[in-house]
Coordinates of C-alpha atoms in Angstrom, one line a residue:
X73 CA 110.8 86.3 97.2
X74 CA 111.2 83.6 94.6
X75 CA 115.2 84.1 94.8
X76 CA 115.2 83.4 98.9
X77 CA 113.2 80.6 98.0
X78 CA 115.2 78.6 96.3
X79 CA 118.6 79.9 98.5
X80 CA 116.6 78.7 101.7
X81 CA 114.4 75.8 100.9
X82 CA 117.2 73.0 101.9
X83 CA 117.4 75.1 105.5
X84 CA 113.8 74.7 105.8
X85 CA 113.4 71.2 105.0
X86 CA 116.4 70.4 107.3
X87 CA 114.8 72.1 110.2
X88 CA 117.6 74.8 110.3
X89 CA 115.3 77.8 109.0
X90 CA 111.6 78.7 109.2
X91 CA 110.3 80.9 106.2
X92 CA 106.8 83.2 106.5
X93 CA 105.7 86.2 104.4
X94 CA 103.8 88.8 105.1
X95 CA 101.7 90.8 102.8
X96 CA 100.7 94.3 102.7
X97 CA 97.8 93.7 100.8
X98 CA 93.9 95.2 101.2
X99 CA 93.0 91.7 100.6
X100 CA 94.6 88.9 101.9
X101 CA 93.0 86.5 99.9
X102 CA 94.4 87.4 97.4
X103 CA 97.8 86.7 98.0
X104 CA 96.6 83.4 99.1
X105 CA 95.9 82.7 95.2
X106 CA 98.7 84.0 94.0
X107 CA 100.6 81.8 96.3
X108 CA 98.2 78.7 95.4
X109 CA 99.5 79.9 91.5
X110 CA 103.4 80.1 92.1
X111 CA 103.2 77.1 94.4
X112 CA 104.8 78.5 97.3
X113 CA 104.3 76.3 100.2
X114 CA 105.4 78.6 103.2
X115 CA 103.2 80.5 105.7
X116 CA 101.8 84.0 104.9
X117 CA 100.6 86.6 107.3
X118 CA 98.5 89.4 106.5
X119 CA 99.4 92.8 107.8
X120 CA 96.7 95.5 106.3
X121 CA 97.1 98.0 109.0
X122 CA 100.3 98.1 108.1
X123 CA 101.3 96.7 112.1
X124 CA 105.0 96.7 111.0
X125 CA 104.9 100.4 110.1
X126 CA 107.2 99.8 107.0
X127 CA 106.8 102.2 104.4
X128 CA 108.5 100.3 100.7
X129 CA 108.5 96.9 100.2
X130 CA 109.4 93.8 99.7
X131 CA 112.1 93.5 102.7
X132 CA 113.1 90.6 104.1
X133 CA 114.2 90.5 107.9
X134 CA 116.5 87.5 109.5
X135 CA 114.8 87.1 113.3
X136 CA 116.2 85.2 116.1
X137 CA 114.0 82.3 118.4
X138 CA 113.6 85.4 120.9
X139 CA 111.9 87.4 117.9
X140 CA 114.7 90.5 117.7
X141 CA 115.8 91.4 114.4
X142 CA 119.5 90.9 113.1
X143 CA 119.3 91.4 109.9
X144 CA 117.1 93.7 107.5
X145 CA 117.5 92.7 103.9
X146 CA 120.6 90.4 104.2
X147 CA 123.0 89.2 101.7
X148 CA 124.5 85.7 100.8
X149 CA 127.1 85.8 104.2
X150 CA 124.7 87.4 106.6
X151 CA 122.3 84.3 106.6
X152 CA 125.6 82.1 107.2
X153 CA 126.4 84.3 110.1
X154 CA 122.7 84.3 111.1
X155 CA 122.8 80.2 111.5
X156 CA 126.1 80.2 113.2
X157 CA 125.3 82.5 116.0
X158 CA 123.4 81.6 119.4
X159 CA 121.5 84.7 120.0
X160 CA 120.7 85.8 123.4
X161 CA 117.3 87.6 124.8
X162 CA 119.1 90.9 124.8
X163 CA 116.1 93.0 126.0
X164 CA 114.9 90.4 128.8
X165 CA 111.4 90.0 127.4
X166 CA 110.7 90.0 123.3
X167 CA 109.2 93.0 122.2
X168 CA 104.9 92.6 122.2
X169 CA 103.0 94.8 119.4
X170 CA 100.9 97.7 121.1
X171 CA 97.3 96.4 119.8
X172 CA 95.9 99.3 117.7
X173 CA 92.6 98.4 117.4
X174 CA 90.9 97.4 114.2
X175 CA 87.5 98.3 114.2
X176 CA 86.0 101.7 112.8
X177 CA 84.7 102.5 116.1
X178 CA 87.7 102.4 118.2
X179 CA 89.5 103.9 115.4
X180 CA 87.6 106.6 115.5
X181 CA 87.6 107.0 119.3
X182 CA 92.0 107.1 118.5
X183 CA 91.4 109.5 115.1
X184 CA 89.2 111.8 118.1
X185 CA 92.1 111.7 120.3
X186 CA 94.9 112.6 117.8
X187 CA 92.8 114.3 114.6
X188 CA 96.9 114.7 112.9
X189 CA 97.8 110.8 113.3
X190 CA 98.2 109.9 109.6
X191 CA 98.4 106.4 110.6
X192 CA 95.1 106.2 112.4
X193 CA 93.5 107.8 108.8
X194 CA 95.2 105.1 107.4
X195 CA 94.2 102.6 109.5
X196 CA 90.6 104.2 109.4
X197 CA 90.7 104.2 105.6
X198 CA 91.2 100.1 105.8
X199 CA 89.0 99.4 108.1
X200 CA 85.8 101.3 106.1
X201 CA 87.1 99.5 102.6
X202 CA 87.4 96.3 104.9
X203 CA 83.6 97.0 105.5
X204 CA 82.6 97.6 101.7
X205 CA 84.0 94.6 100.7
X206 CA 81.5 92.6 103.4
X207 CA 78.0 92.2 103.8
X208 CA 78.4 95.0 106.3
X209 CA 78.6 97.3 103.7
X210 CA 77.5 100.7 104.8
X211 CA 76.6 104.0 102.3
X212 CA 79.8 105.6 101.7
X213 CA 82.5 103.3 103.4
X214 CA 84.5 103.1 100.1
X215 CA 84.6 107.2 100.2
X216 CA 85.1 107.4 103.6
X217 CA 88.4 104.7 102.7
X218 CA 89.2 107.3 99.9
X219 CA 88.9 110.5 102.1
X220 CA 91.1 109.1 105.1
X221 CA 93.9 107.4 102.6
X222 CA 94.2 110.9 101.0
X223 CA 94.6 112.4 104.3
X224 CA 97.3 109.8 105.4
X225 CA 99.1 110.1 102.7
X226 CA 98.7 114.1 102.6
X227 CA 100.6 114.0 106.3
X228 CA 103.3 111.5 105.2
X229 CA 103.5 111.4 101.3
X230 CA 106.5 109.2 101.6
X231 CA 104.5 106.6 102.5
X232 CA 104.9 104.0 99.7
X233 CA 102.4 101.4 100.9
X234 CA 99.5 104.2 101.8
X235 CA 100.1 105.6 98.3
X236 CA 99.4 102.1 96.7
X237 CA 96.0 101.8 98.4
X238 CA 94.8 105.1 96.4
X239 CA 96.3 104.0 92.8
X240 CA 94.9 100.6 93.3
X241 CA 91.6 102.6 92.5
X242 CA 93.0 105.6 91.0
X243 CA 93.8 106.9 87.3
X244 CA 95.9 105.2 84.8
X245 CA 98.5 108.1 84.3
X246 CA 99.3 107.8 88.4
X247 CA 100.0 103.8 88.5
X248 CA 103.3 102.0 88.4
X249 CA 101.6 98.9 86.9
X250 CA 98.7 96.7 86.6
X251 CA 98.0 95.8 90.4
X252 CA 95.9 92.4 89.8
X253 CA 96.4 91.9 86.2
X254 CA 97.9 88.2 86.8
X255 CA 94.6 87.2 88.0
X256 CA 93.0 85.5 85.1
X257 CA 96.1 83.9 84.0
X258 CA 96.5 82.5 87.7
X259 CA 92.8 81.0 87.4
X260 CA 93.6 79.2 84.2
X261 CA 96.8 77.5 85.1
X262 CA 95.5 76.3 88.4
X263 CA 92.5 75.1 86.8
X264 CA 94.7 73.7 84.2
X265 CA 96.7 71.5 86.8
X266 CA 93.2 69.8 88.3
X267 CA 92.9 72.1 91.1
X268 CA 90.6 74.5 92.4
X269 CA 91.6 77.5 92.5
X270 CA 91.1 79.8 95.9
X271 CA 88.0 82.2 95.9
X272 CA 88.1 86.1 96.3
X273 CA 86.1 88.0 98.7
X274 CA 86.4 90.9 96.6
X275 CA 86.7 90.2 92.7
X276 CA 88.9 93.1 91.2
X277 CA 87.7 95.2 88.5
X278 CA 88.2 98.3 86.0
X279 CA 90.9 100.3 88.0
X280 CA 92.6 97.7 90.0
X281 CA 93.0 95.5 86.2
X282 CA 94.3 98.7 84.2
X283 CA 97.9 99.4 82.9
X284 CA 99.6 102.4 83.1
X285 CA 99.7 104.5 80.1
X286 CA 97.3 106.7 78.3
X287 CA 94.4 104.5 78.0
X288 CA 91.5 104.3 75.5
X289 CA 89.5 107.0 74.4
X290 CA 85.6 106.8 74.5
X291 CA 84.1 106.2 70.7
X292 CA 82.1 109.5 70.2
X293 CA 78.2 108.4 72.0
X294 CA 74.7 109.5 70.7
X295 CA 72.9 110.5 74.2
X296 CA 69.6 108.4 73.8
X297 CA 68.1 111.3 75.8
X298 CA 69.2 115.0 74.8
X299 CA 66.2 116.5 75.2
X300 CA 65.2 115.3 78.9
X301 CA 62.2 113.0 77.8
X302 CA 62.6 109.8 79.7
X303 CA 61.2 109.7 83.5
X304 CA 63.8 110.5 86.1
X305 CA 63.8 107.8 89.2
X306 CA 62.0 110.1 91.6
X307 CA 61.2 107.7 93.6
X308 CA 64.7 106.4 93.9
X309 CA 64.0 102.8 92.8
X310 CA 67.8 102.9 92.3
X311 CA 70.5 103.9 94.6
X312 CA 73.4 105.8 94.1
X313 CA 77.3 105.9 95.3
X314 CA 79.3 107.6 93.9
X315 CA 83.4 107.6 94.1
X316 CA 85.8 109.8 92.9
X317 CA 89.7 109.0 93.2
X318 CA 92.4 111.7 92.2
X319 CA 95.6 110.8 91.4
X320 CA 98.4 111.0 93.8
X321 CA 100.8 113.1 91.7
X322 CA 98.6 115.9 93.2
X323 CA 98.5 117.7 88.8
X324 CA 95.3 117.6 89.0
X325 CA 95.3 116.4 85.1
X326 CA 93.3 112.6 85.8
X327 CA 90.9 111.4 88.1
X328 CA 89.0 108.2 88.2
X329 CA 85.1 107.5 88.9
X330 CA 83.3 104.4 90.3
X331 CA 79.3 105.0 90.3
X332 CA 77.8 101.9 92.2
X333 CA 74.3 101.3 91.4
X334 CA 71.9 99.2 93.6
X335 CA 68.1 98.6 93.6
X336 CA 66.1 99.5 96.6
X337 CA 65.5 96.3 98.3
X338 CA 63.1 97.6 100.6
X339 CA 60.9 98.0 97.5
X340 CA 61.6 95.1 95.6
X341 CA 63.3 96.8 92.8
X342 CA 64.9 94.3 90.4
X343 CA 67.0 95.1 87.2
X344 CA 64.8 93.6 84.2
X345 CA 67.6 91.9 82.1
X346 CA 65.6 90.5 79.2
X347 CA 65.2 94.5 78.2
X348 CA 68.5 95.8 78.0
X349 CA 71.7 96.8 80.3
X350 CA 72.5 99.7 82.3
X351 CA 73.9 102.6 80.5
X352 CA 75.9 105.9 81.1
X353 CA 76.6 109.0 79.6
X354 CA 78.2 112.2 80.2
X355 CA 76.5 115.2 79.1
X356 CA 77.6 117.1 76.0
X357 CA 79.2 120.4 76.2
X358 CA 81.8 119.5 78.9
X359 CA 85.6 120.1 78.3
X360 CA 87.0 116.4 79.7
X361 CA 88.3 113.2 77.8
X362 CA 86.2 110.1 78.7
X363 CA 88.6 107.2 78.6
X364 CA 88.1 103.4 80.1
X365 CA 84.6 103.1 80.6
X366 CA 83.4 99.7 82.2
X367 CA 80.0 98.4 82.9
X368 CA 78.6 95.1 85.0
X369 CA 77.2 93.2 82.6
X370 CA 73.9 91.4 83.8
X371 CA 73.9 88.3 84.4
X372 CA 73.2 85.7 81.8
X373 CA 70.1 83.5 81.4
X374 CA 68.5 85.6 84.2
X375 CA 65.2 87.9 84.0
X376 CA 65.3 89.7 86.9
X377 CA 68.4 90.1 89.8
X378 CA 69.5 92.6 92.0
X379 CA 72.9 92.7 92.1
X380 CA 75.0 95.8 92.5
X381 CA 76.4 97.2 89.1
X382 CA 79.5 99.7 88.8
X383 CA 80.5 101.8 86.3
X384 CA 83.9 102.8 85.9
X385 CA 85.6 105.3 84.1
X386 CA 88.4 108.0 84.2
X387 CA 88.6 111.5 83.1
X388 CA 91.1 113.9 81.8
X389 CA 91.8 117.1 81.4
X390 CA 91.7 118.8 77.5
X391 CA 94.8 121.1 76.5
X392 CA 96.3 120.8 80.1
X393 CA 93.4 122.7 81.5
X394 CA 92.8 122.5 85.0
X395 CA 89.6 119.5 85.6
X396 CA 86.1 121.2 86.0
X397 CA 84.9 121.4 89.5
X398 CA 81.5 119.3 89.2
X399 CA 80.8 116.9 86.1
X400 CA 77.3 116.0 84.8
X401 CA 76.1 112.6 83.7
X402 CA 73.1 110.4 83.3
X403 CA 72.3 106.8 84.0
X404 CA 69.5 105.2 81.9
X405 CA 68.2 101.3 83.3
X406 CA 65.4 98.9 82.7
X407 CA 63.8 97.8 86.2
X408 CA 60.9 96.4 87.7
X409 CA 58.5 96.9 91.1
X410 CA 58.5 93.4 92.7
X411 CA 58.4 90.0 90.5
X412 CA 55.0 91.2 89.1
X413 CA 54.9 94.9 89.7
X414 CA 55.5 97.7 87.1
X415 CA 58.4 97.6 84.7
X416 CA 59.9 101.0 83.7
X417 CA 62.8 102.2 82.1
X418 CA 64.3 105.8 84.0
X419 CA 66.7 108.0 84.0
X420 CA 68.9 109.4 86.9
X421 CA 71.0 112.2 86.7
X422 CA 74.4 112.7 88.4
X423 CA 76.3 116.0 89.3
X424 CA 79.9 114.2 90.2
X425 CA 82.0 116.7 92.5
X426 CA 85.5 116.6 91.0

């Protein structure tokens, strides 16, 4: 992108050319910083569903005033010949873009229709991760985007961009690189040059940061709790949702896990953060390798909140062993009933289906 750039920014200035990207990209917003970052100054559409049905990227596509395509990833002499020649409406009427719809609900209505149409599961899988990342938010939306993805790409496993939506959550072992790990260096520069940089909807994390490669290994951890002492959250004064992505290479070998925890609102539940953070821990006695575990840190300076926190981690087979079918954990947190109500620290166990 860069390279055309610089071959085609004199044509744009003179009025000869007009330039516009369009991402592939979960979140848009995203590529709207990265832009703000490189300084690139032409327009950028966003294309999630994957409208243009392309399945690698980046291409880049010479179109006439009538909107045909002439050229698909031209060289040097074929953008000369595109400027030179007055194209004609060969068709008689531009091609118009059918209008999927974008919604879970008529997206379901299509996945009803044609249960085998891997890009309506991918088109689902969007539209429910769409919905996690928004005060929509439903129980189980970034599963459900898990589930369908997988079943997309299971149907058409050529399917570059569909693959990328899995390892953008997925195990280290099964990425080609670090999807958003330019994001902190972009934030410093732009803040550097007096600007502001552009907000996320979505802040990346864990997964979505990581580089390929073997990762780091857990330090060996004491359970505070071996014995089964502290209360369990039978009242569930802390909710649970729990993710689990494979990898694409379909071995097996590596898997990653996103726990999201959340206080009951409808009770009042707050995290008590003046006690200590929320922890994790797998039980003992289980034949995996815990690598890359992440926690939300509470915020600072502040008592009580109620803000989601995840936990992140991946897990790998021992020996090349085959991944056990169900994986047991515990998560151990300080919170309390309403601004004055009862304070308690609990435990809640998790049985994570692998």
């Amino acid at each position: 992108m860069p390279g055309w750039h610089a071959k085609t920014k004199d044509l744009v200035a003179g009025g000869k050319l007009k330039v516009a990207g369009i991402v592939q990209e979960q979140h848009p917003d995203r590529a709207v910083l990265y832009m703000q970052w490189q300084k690139m100054d032409w327009p950028v559409l966003a294309d999630p569903f994957n409208e243009l049905g392309v399945k690698v990227v980046p291409i880049t596509l010479l179109i006439d005033e009538h909107g045909i395509i002439r050229f698909r990833n031209p060289k040097g002499k074929d953008l000369t010949t595109f400027l030179e020649t007055n194209y004609s409406d060969e068709a008689g009427v531009a091609a118009k873009a059918q209008g999927w719809p974008t919604d879970i609900k008529g997206l379901e209505a299509l996945r009803e229709r044609s249960p085998e149409n891997a890009l309506v599961r991918f088109r689902l899988g969007v539209a429910y991760r769409q919905r996690f990342d928004s005060k929509e938010r439903q129980p189980g939306d970034f599963k459900e985007a898990i589930t369908f993805w997988k079943g997309a790409l299971a149907l058409d496993p050529d399917q570059y961009i569909w693959r990328r939506r899995i390892q953008q959550y997925g195990p280290r072992l099964d990425k080609p690189y670090s999807f958003y790990d330019w994001v902190h260096q972009a934030r410093e520069e732009i803040t550097a040059r007096g600007e502001k940089s552009h907000s996320l909807m979505a802040e990346p994390r864990g997964s979505e940061f990581a580089h390929p490669g073997a990762g780091e290994v857990m330090a060996e951890q004491v359970h505070p709790d071996p014995e089964g002492k502290v209360t369990r959250d039978g009242a569930s004064l802390v909710n649970l949702r729990a993710v689990v992505v494979p990898s694409t290479k379909g071995d097996g070998k590596a898997l990653r896990v996103h726990l999201h925890f959340l206080p009951d609102s409808k009770k009042l539940v707050h995290w008590s953060n003046d006690v200590g953070p929320l922890s994790f821990f797998i039980e003992e006695g289980q034949e995996v390798v815990i690598q890359d575990q992440s926690i939300g840190a509470a915020p600072k300076g502040i008592v009580l909140s109620s803000e989601e926190r995840v936990v992140e981690f991946e897990i790998r087979s021992v020996g090349g062993k085959a991944l056990p079918e169900t994986l047991k954990g515990s998560a151990f947190y300080f919170v309390c009933e309403d601004e004055n109500g009862t304070c308690q620290y609990l435990r809640q166990d998790v049985e994570l289906e692998l």
